[in-house]
Amino acid sequence: MFTGKILVVDDDPNLLELVRARLEAANFEVLTAVNGEEAKEAVKGDGIDLAILDLKLAGQDGMSLMAELHSLNPALPVMILTGYGSIEGAVEAIKRGAYGYLTKPIDPSELQLQIARALETRRLASENLRLKELLKEKYEFTNIVAKSDIMQKVLAGVARIAQTESTVYIHGESGTGKEVIAKAIHFASERKNKPFVAINCAAVPEALLESELFGHEKGSYTGAVRSTKGYFTQAHEGTMFLDEIGDMPPSIQPKLLRVLEERQFYPIGSEKPVQVDVRIIVATKKDLEEEVKKGCFREDLFYRVHVIPVRLPPLRERKGDIPHLVTHLLRKIALQTKKDVKGLTPQAMKKLMLHDWPGNVRELENTLEYAVTMAEDEVITEEILFEMGAPTTVGSQGPALPGDLLPVNGSLKSLKAARAEFERAYLIRLLQQCRGSAAKAAEIAGKYRADFYDLLKKHSINLQEFKKTE
Ligand SMILES: Nc1ncnc2c1ncn2[C@@H]1O[C@H](COP(=O)(O)OP(=O)(O)OP(=O)(O)O)[C@@H](O)[C@H]1O
Ligand SMILES: [Mg+2]
């Protein structure tokens, strides 16, 4: 069995044969080259562990050849061969990245010793790199709390999925971590150094969505004064995350289908197709099969996106994760708010464990953020949790507006907390009044629709709940 593959480059065939015989006797596989061209070819082919170069070749000097070989394979250890008496050249070579040098005539034991050392260094370096990669992988997942068995299984699946190119279909209730998982897949994949581009199909008005996704040529519609690149072009070689895919308007679904089938599309107003290399991840909280039955989502598109499904369980199915999430989220909130709350009283924790969490992890995060803002000392007590009643359960009258926030006697809340409470109560009242019509509500609130959706998201408010009460 060979213990390594060594390339020897020298314009003296006699020396080449001598070195070959010695190295083969020591169980190395040997390739030889008499000039730079042959040497480069050998390095392009795979698997050279070490190169030995004569510093003075006929057509080219060894130093520049070393640089060329390093540009082909930066990790290749190169040993320089130099005639007796030209040590300066060898020293210079080491400065420029040679691993070591050997003087002619070659001393067989010195040769073996040097080679063994170089190979060991290379092995350690690649081992190190592998460990670093592993660490990094772990690190990417450290932002995700997943202690429960059910989430452990999800994460194990995610790690495997990341290594593939298949389209991923993430489904789960609002706030279960769909976006977190989409990012984790991207950053654990080969595409991690390329863009991760996300678009929320529900937040972009239909009239704009097509040009946001596919871009447009100048003059293609009124107002298109400049050509723009769409998200799909920006995501080239990376990952495209289509959030709330269930809200993709029927008018755009055929174009999306074509991208999924052919990775090709026409920007608005252009006759030249654009070819892209993107990995696609979609997410939805809607039951897409139901949408297909209702005729709101094309069946062929459904099968194109429903390739590798990942189901994110609601928080009430993994309550064991709550204490770990609390620790993680409190740390995150402390960084944002500069207010370092140490933890919860046992009663407060119990209250969290008993809650049903319709808004899942996002609701937990909001609840804690609110509690941290309100907390007067370093621990969160049960009284300040869900002060306004459970955050996402909406009573028929809706929560009170300002009166409660401004008690005549007693202590006032911080402005930030009071503002957040007001905003939430206002949104709930507004949606009740508009019977869940986001368009109407946004208009009354004087907000763009996308910003209005962001507000609802911030407060874990589910539009559907207001539609049901119609
Ligand atoms: N397993 C988890 N570990 C740590 N943080 C989490 C986890 N899951 C979700 N979060 C946090 O909860 C919040 C909501 O997560 P995310 O936005 O990914 O949910 P989502 O399912 O996309 O929600 P929506 O349906 O509302 O868009 C984020 O702040 C995220 O960082
Ligand atoms: Mg989301």
Coordinates of C-alpha atoms and ligand atoms in Angstrom, one line a residue:
M1 CA 0.0 0.0 0.0
F2 CA 1.2 3.5 -0.9
T3 CA 1.6 6.0 1.9
G4 CA 1.3 9.1 -0.2
K5 CA 1.5 10.4 -3.8
I6 CA 4.6 12.5 -4.6
L7 CA 5.4 14.6 -7.6
V8 CA 9.0 15.1 -8.5
V9 CA 9.9 17.9 -11.0
D10 CA 13.4 18.1 -12.4
D11 CA 14.9 18.5 -15.8
D12 CA 17.5 15.9 -15.2
P13 CA 16.1 12.5 -16.0
N14 CA 18.8 10.7 -14.1
L15 CA 18.0 12.5 -10.9
L16 CA 14.3 11.9 -11.4
E17 CA 14.9 8.1 -11.7
L18 CA 17.1 8.1 -8.7
V19 CA 14.6 9.9 -6.5
R20 CA 11.8 7.7 -7.9
A21 CA 13.6 4.5 -7.0
R22 CA 14.2 5.8 -3.4
L23 CA 10.7 7.0 -2.9
E24 CA 9.1 3.9 -4.3
A25 CA 11.2 1.8 -2.1
A26 CA 9.8 3.7 0.8
N27 CA 6.2 2.9 -0.4
F28 CA 5.4 6.2 -2.0
E29 CA 3.6 6.5 -5.3
V30 CA 5.7 8.7 -7.6
L31 CA 4.8 10.9 -10.5
T32 CA 7.6 12.7 -12.4
A33 CA 7.7 15.8 -14.6
V34 CA 10.5 17.3 -16.6
N35 CA 9.0 20.8 -17.0
G36 CA 6.4 23.2 -15.6
E37 CA 3.7 22.2 -18.0
E38 CA 3.9 18.5 -17.0
A39 CA 4.0 19.5 -13.4
K40 CA 0.9 21.7 -13.6
E41 CA -1.0 18.9 -15.4
A42 CA -0.1 16.5 -12.6
V43 CA -1.3 18.9 -9.9
K44 CA -4.6 19.5 -11.7
G45 CA -5.2 15.8 -11.7
D46 CA -6.1 14.8 -8.2
G47 CA -4.4 13.5 -5.2
I48 CA -0.8 14.8 -5.1
D49 CA 0.2 15.0 -1.4
L50 CA 3.6 16.6 -1.9
A51 CA 5.7 18.1 -4.7
I52 CA 9.5 18.2 -4.9
L53 CA 10.7 20.9 -7.3
D54 CA 14.1 21.7 -8.7
L55 CA 14.8 25.4 -8.1
K56 CA 16.6 25.6 -11.5
L57 CA 14.6 24.1 -14.3
A58 CA 15.5 24.5 -17.9
G59 CA 12.5 26.5 -19.1
Q60 CA 11.3 28.1 -15.9
D61 CA 12.6 28.9 -12.5
G62 CA 11.2 26.7 -9.7
M63 CA 10.1 29.7 -7.6
S64 CA 7.5 30.9 -10.2
L65 CA 6.4 27.3 -10.8
M66 CA 5.8 26.9 -7.1
A67 CA 3.6 29.9 -7.2
E68 CA 1.6 28.5 -10.1
L69 CA 1.2 25.1 -8.4
H70 CA 0.0 26.9 -5.2
S71 CA -2.5 28.8 -7.3
L72 CA -3.8 25.4 -8.4
N73 CA -3.7 23.9 -5.0
P74 CA -2.9 26.3 -2.1
A75 CA -2.6 23.5 0.4
L76 CA 0.1 21.5 -1.5
P77 CA 3.3 21.2 0.4
V78 CA 6.3 22.0 -1.9
M79 CA 9.8 21.0 -1.2
I80 CA 12.7 22.7 -3.0
L81 CA 15.7 20.9 -4.5
T82 CA 18.7 23.0 -4.7
G83 CA 22.3 22.5 -5.7
Y84 CA 24.9 22.7 -2.9
G85 CA 25.9 26.2 -2.3
S86 CA 22.7 28.0 -3.3
I87 CA 21.1 28.0 0.0
E88 CA 19.9 31.6 -0.4
G89 CA 17.6 30.6 -3.1
A90 CA 16.2 27.9 -0.9
V91 CA 15.7 30.3 2.0
E92 CA 13.9 32.7 -0.3
A93 CA 11.7 29.8 -1.5
I94 CA 10.7 29.1 2.1
K95 CA 9.8 32.7 2.6
R96 CA 7.5 32.4 -0.4
G97 CA 5.7 29.3 0.9
A98 CA 7.9 26.3 0.3
Y99 CA 7.6 23.7 3.1
G100 CA 11.4 23.0 3.2
Y101 CA 14.4 22.3 1.0
L102 CA 16.8 19.5 0.2
T103 CA 20.3 19.9 -1.1
K104 CA 21.8 17.9 -3.9
P105 CA 23.2 15.3 -3.8
I106 CA 20.2 14.0 -2.0
D107 CA 20.8 12.2 1.3
P108 CA 18.3 9.3 1.3
S109 CA 17.6 9.4 5.1
E110 CA 17.2 13.2 5.0
L111 CA 14.8 12.8 2.1
Q112 CA 12.6 10.4 3.9
L113 CA 12.6 12.4 7.1
Q114 CA 11.6 15.6 5.4
I115 CA 8.9 14.0 3.4
A116 CA 7.4 12.3 6.5
R117 CA 7.3 15.6 8.3
A118 CA 5.7 17.5 5.4
L119 CA 3.0 14.8 5.0
E120 CA 2.3 14.9 8.7
T121 CA 1.9 18.7 8.7
R122 CA -0.4 18.4 5.8
R123 CA -2.5 15.7 7.5
L124 CA -2.8 17.9 10.6
A125 CA -3.8 20.9 8.6
S126 CA -6.5 19.1 6.8
E127 CA -7.7 17.5 10.0
N128 CA -7.8 21.0 11.6
L129 CA -9.8 22.3 8.7
R130 CA -12.3 19.4 9.0
L131 CA -12.7 20.1 12.7
K132 CA -13.2 23.8 12.1
E133 CA -15.9 23.0 9.5
L134 CA -17.6 20.7 12.0
L135 CA -17.5 23.3 14.7
K136 CA -18.9 25.9 12.3
E137 CA -21.8 23.5 11.5
K138 CA -22.5 23.1 15.1
Y139 CA -22.3 26.8 15.6
E140 CA -24.9 27.5 12.8
F141 CA -27.3 25.4 14.8
T142 CA -26.6 26.9 18.1
N143 CA -29.2 29.6 17.5
I144 CA -31.8 27.0 17.4
V145 CA -33.2 25.5 20.6
A146 CA -34.2 22.0 20.0
K147 CA -34.0 19.8 23.1
S148 CA -37.2 17.8 22.7
D149 CA -37.1 14.6 20.8
I150 CA -39.5 15.8 18.2
M151 CA -37.3 18.9 17.5
Q152 CA -34.1 16.8 17.6
K153 CA -35.5 14.7 14.8
V154 CA -36.4 17.9 12.8
L155 CA -32.8 19.1 13.2
A156 CA -31.3 15.8 12.2
G157 CA -33.4 16.0 9.1
V158 CA -32.4 19.5 8.4
A159 CA -28.7 18.6 8.6
R160 CA -29.3 15.9 6.0
I161 CA -31.5 18.1 3.8
A162 CA -28.8 20.8 3.8
Q163 CA -26.5 18.5 1.9
T164 CA -28.9 18.1 -1.0
E165 CA -30.2 20.5 -3.7
S166 CA -33.9 19.5 -3.4
T167 CA -36.7 22.0 -2.9
V168 CA -37.7 22.1 0.8
Y169 CA -41.3 22.7 2.0
I170 CA -41.4 24.0 5.5
H171 CA -44.8 24.0 7.1
G172 CA -45.9 25.0 10.6
E173 CA -48.1 27.4 12.5
S174 CA -47.2 31.0 12.9
G175 CA -44.1 31.6 14.9
T176 CA -42.8 28.0 15.0
G177 CA -39.4 29.0 13.5
K178 CA -39.9 28.4 9.8
E179 CA -37.6 31.2 8.8
V180 CA -35.0 30.1 11.3
I181 CA -35.0 26.6 9.8
A182 CA -34.8 28.0 6.2
K183 CA -31.7 30.0 7.2
A184 CA -30.2 27.0 9.0
I185 CA -30.6 24.9 5.8
H186 CA -28.9 27.5 3.7
F187 CA -26.0 28.1 6.1
A188 CA -25.3 24.4 6.5
S189 CA -25.3 23.9 2.7
E190 CA -22.6 24.2 0.1
R191 CA -24.3 27.5 -0.9
K192 CA -23.6 29.1 2.4
N193 CA -21.2 31.7 1.0
K194 CA -23.7 32.8 -1.6
P195 CA -26.8 34.9 -1.1
F196 CA -29.8 33.9 1.0
V197 CA -32.7 35.9 -0.4
A198 CA -36.1 35.9 1.3
I199 CA -39.4 37.3 0.2
N200 CA -42.7 37.2 2.0
C201 CA -45.3 36.6 -0.6
A202 CA -48.1 37.8 1.7
A203 CA -46.4 41.1 2.5
V204 CA -45.8 42.3 -1.0
P205 CA -48.8 43.8 -3.0
E206 CA -49.7 41.6 -5.9
A207 CA -49.0 44.4 -8.4
L208 CA -45.4 44.5 -7.2
L209 CA -44.7 40.9 -6.5
E210 CA -43.9 39.9 -10.1
S211 CA -41.3 42.6 -10.6
E212 CA -39.8 42.0 -7.2
L213 CA -39.4 38.3 -8.0
F214 CA -38.3 38.4 -11.6
G215 CA -37.1 42.0 -12.2
H216 CA -38.1 44.2 -15.1
E217 CA -36.7 46.1 -18.1
K218 CA -36.8 49.8 -18.1
G219 CA -40.0 51.2 -19.5
S220 CA -41.9 47.9 -19.2
Y221 CA -44.6 49.5 -17.2
T222 CA -45.5 53.0 -16.1
G223 CA -43.1 54.0 -13.4
A224 CA -40.4 51.5 -14.4
V225 CA -37.7 54.1 -15.0
R226 CA -34.8 51.8 -14.4
S227 CA -34.2 48.1 -15.1
T228 CA -34.1 46.1 -11.9
K229 CA -32.8 42.7 -11.0
G230 CA -35.4 40.5 -9.4
Y231 CA -34.9 38.5 -6.3
F232 CA -34.3 35.3 -8.3
T233 CA -31.4 36.9 -10.1
Q234 CA -30.0 38.2 -6.8
A235 CA -30.2 34.7 -5.4
H236 CA -28.1 33.2 -8.2
E237 CA -25.9 30.4 -6.8
G238 CA -27.6 30.8 -3.4
T239 CA -30.9 30.1 -1.8
M240 CA -34.3 31.6 -2.6
F241 CA -36.7 31.5 0.4
L242 CA -40.3 32.0 -0.6
D243 CA -42.1 32.7 2.6
E244 CA -45.9 32.3 2.9
I245 CA -46.0 30.6 -0.5
G246 CA -49.7 29.9 0.1
D247 CA -50.3 33.6 -0.5
M248 CA -48.7 33.6 -4.0
P249 CA -51.4 35.2 -6.2
P250 CA -52.7 32.9 -9.0
S251 CA -51.6 35.3 -11.6
I252 CA -47.9 34.7 -10.7
Q253 CA -48.1 31.0 -10.0
P254 CA -47.5 29.9 -13.6
K255 CA -44.3 31.9 -13.9
L256 CA -43.1 30.5 -10.6
L257 CA -43.8 27.0 -11.9
R258 CA -41.6 27.6 -14.9
V259 CA -38.7 28.7 -12.7
L260 CA -39.1 25.6 -10.6
E261 CA -39.2 23.4 -13.7
E262 CA -36.5 25.0 -15.8
R263 CA -34.7 27.5 -13.5
Q264 CA -35.5 30.0 -16.2
F265 CA -37.8 33.1 -16.5
Y266 CA -38.4 36.3 -18.4
P267 CA -38.1 39.6 -16.5
I268 CA -41.1 41.8 -17.1
G269 CA -40.8 43.4 -20.5
S270 CA -37.9 41.3 -21.6
E271 CA -37.7 38.7 -24.3
K272 CA -34.4 37.3 -23.1
P273 CA -34.8 34.5 -20.7
V274 CA -32.6 34.5 -17.6
Q275 CA -31.2 31.3 -16.4
V276 CA -30.5 31.0 -12.6
D277 CA -29.0 28.4 -10.3
V278 CA -31.0 28.6 -7.1
R279 CA -31.9 26.3 -4.3
I280 CA -35.5 26.9 -3.3
I281 CA -37.0 26.7 0.1
V282 CA -40.7 27.6 0.7
A283 CA -42.7 28.0 3.9
T284 CA -46.3 28.1 4.7
K285 CA -48.6 28.2 7.6
K286 CA -51.6 27.5 5.5
D287 CA -52.6 23.9 4.7
L288 CA -51.6 24.0 1.0
E289 CA -53.5 20.9 0.1
E290 CA -56.6 22.6 1.3
E291 CA -55.7 25.6 -0.9
V292 CA -55.3 23.3 -3.8
K293 CA -58.8 21.8 -3.2
K294 CA -60.2 25.3 -2.9
G295 CA -58.7 26.2 -6.3
C296 CA -56.5 28.9 -4.8
F297 CA -53.2 27.1 -5.4
R298 CA -52.2 25.2 -8.6
E299 CA -51.9 21.5 -8.1
D300 CA -48.9 21.2 -10.4
L301 CA -47.1 24.0 -8.4
F302 CA -47.9 22.2 -5.2
Y303 CA -46.2 19.1 -6.3
R304 CA -43.2 21.1 -7.5
V305 CA -42.7 22.7 -4.1
H306 CA -43.8 19.8 -1.9
V307 CA -40.6 17.8 -2.5
I308 CA -39.0 17.5 0.9
P309 CA -41.5 18.4 3.6
V310 CA -40.4 19.6 7.0
R311 CA -43.1 19.9 9.6
L312 CA -42.4 22.3 12.5
P313 CA -44.4 21.2 15.5
P314 CA -46.3 23.8 17.5
L315 CA -44.8 24.8 20.8
R316 CA -47.6 23.1 22.8
E317 CA -46.4 19.8 21.3
R318 CA -42.9 20.3 22.7
K319 CA -43.4 22.1 26.0
G320 CA -40.1 20.6 27.2
D321 CA -38.3 23.1 25.0
I322 CA -39.9 26.0 26.9
P323 CA -37.3 26.4 29.7
H324 CA -34.4 26.1 27.2
L325 CA -36.1 28.6 24.9
V326 CA -36.6 31.0 27.9
T327 CA -32.9 30.9 28.7
H328 CA -32.0 31.4 25.0
L329 CA -34.5 34.2 24.4
L330 CA -33.7 36.1 27.7
R331 CA -30.1 36.2 26.5
K332 CA -31.1 37.5 23.1
I333 CA -33.5 40.1 24.7
A334 CA -30.7 41.2 27.1
L335 CA -28.5 42.0 24.1
Q336 CA -31.2 44.0 22.4
T337 CA -32.6 45.8 25.4
K338 CA -29.4 46.1 27.5
K339 CA -31.6 45.0 30.4
D340 CA -30.2 41.9 31.9
V341 CA -32.9 39.9 33.6
K342 CA -31.6 36.7 35.2
G343 CA -34.6 34.4 35.0
L344 CA -38.0 33.6 36.2
T345 CA -39.5 32.7 39.5
P346 CA -40.7 29.0 39.6
Q347 CA -44.3 30.2 39.6
A348 CA -43.7 32.3 36.5
M349 CA -42.1 29.4 34.8
K350 CA -45.1 27.2 35.7
K351 CA -47.4 29.8 34.2
L352 CA -45.4 29.6 30.9
M353 CA -45.6 25.8 30.9
L354 CA -49.3 25.9 31.4
H355 CA -50.0 28.3 28.6
D356 CA -51.1 27.0 25.2
W357 CA -48.9 29.2 23.0
P358 CA -51.1 29.7 19.9
G359 CA -48.4 32.1 18.6
N360 CA -45.6 29.6 19.4
V361 CA -42.0 30.7 19.8
R362 CA -42.7 34.2 18.6
E363 CA -45.4 34.6 21.2
L364 CA -43.0 33.4 23.8
E365 CA -40.4 35.8 22.7
N366 CA -42.9 38.7 22.7
T367 CA -44.2 37.7 26.2
L368 CA -40.6 37.6 27.5
E369 CA -39.7 40.9 25.9
Y370 CA -42.7 42.5 27.5
A371 CA -41.9 41.0 30.8
V372 CA -38.3 42.1 30.7
T373 CA -39.4 45.6 29.9
M374 CA -41.8 45.6 32.8
A375 CA -39.6 43.7 35.3
E376 CA -38.6 45.9 38.2
D377 CA -35.8 43.7 39.4
E378 CA -33.7 40.9 38.0
V379 CA -36.3 38.2 38.0
I380 CA -39.6 37.9 36.2
T381 CA -42.5 37.2 38.4
E382 CA -45.8 35.6 37.4
E383 CA -47.8 38.8 37.9
I384 CA -46.1 40.5 34.9
L385 CA -46.6 37.6 32.5
F386 CA -49.7 38.0 30.3
E387 CA -50.7 41.1 32.2
M388 CA -53.2 42.0 29.5
G389 CA -54.6 38.5 29.3
A390 CA -53.1 35.9 27.0
P391 CA -51.5 37.7 24.1
T392 CA -53.2 35.9 21.2
T393 CA -56.6 35.0 22.6
V394 CA -58.9 37.7 21.5
G395 CA -62.1 38.4 23.5
S396 CA -65.2 39.6 21.7
Q397 CA -64.9 43.1 23.2
G398 CA -61.2 43.2 22.7
P399 CA -58.8 44.6 25.2
A400 CA -59.2 48.0 26.7
L401 CA -57.6 51.1 25.0
P402 CA -55.7 53.8 26.8
G403 CA -57.6 54.2 30.1
D404 CA -56.0 51.2 31.7
L405 CA -52.6 52.2 30.7
L406 CA -52.7 55.5 32.5
P407 CA -53.9 54.7 36.0
V408 CA -54.8 57.8 38.0
N409 CA -53.1 56.5 41.0
G410 CA -50.3 54.0 41.2
S411 CA -47.2 53.5 39.0
L412 CA -47.0 54.1 35.3
K413 CA -45.4 51.7 32.9
S414 CA -42.5 52.6 30.8
L415 CA -43.3 54.5 27.7
K416 CA -42.1 51.7 25.5
A417 CA -44.2 49.1 27.2
A418 CA -47.3 51.4 27.3
R419 CA -46.8 52.1 23.6
A420 CA -46.6 48.4 22.7
E421 CA -49.7 47.7 24.7
F422 CA -51.6 50.4 23.1
E423 CA -50.5 49.4 19.6
R424 CA -51.6 45.8 20.2
A425 CA -55.0 46.8 21.7
Y426 CA -55.5 49.2 18.8
L427 CA -54.8 46.6 16.2
I428 CA -57.1 44.1 17.7
R429 CA -60.0 46.7 17.9
L430 CA -59.3 47.8 14.4
L431 CA -59.3 44.2 13.0
Q432 CA -62.5 43.5 14.8
Q433 CA -64.0 46.6 13.2
C434 CA -62.8 45.6 9.8
R435 CA -63.7 42.0 10.2
G436 CA -60.2 40.8 9.4
S437 CA -59.8 42.8 6.2
A438 CA -56.1 43.7 6.2
A439 CA -56.6 46.1 3.2
K440 CA -59.3 48.1 5.1
A441 CA -57.5 48.0 8.4
A442 CA -54.2 49.1 6.8
E443 CA -56.0 52.0 5.2
I444 CA -57.6 53.2 8.4
A445 CA -54.3 52.9 10.2
G446 CA -52.5 54.8 7.5
K447 CA -50.0 52.1 6.9
Y448 CA -48.7 50.3 3.8
R449 CA -50.1 46.8 3.7
A450 CA -46.6 45.2 4.1
D451 CA -45.8 47.4 7.2
F452 CA -49.2 46.6 8.6
Y453 CA -48.5 42.8 8.2
D454 CA -45.2 43.4 10.0
L455 CA -47.1 45.0 12.9
L456 CA -49.5 42.1 13.1
K457 CA -46.5 39.7 13.1
K458 CA -44.8 41.7 15.8
H459 CA -47.8 41.3 18.1
S460 CA -48.5 37.7 17.1
I461 CA -52.0 38.7 15.9
N462 CA -53.6 36.2 13.6
L463 CA -55.8 37.8 10.9
Q464 CA -57.8 34.6 10.4
E465 CA -59.2 34.8 13.9
F466 CA -61.0 38.0 13.0
K467 CA -62.4 36.6 9.8
K468 CA -64.0 33.7 11.7
T469 CA -66.0 36.0 13.8
E470 CA -67.7 37.5 10.7
Ligands
LIG1 N1 -36.2 26.7 17.8 C1 -35.9 28.0 18.0 N2 -34.9 28.3 18.8 C2 -34.7 29.7 19.0 N3 -35.4 30.7 18.6 C3 -36.5 30.3 17.8 C4 -36.8 29.0 17.5 N4 -37.9 28.9 16.7 C5 -38.3 30.2 16.6 N5 -37.4 31.1 17.2 C6 -37.5 32.5 17.3 O1 -38.9 32.8 17.2 C7 -39.2 33.9 16.3 C8 -40.1 33.4 15.2 O2 -39.4 32.5 14.4 P1 -39.6 32.6 12.8 O3 -39.8 33.9 12.3 O4 -38.6 31.7 12.2 O5 -41.1 31.8 12.7 P2 -42.0 31.6 11.5 O6 -42.6 30.2 11.6 O7 -41.4 32.0 10.3 O8 -43.2 32.6 11.9 P3 -44.3 33.3 10.9 O9 -45.2 32.2 10.5 O10 -45.0 34.3 11.8 O11 -43.6 33.9 9.8 C9 -37.9 34.4 15.8 O12 -37.5 35.5 16.6 C10 -37.0 33.2 16.0 O13 -35.7 33.7 16.3
MG2 MG -41.9 33.5 8.8

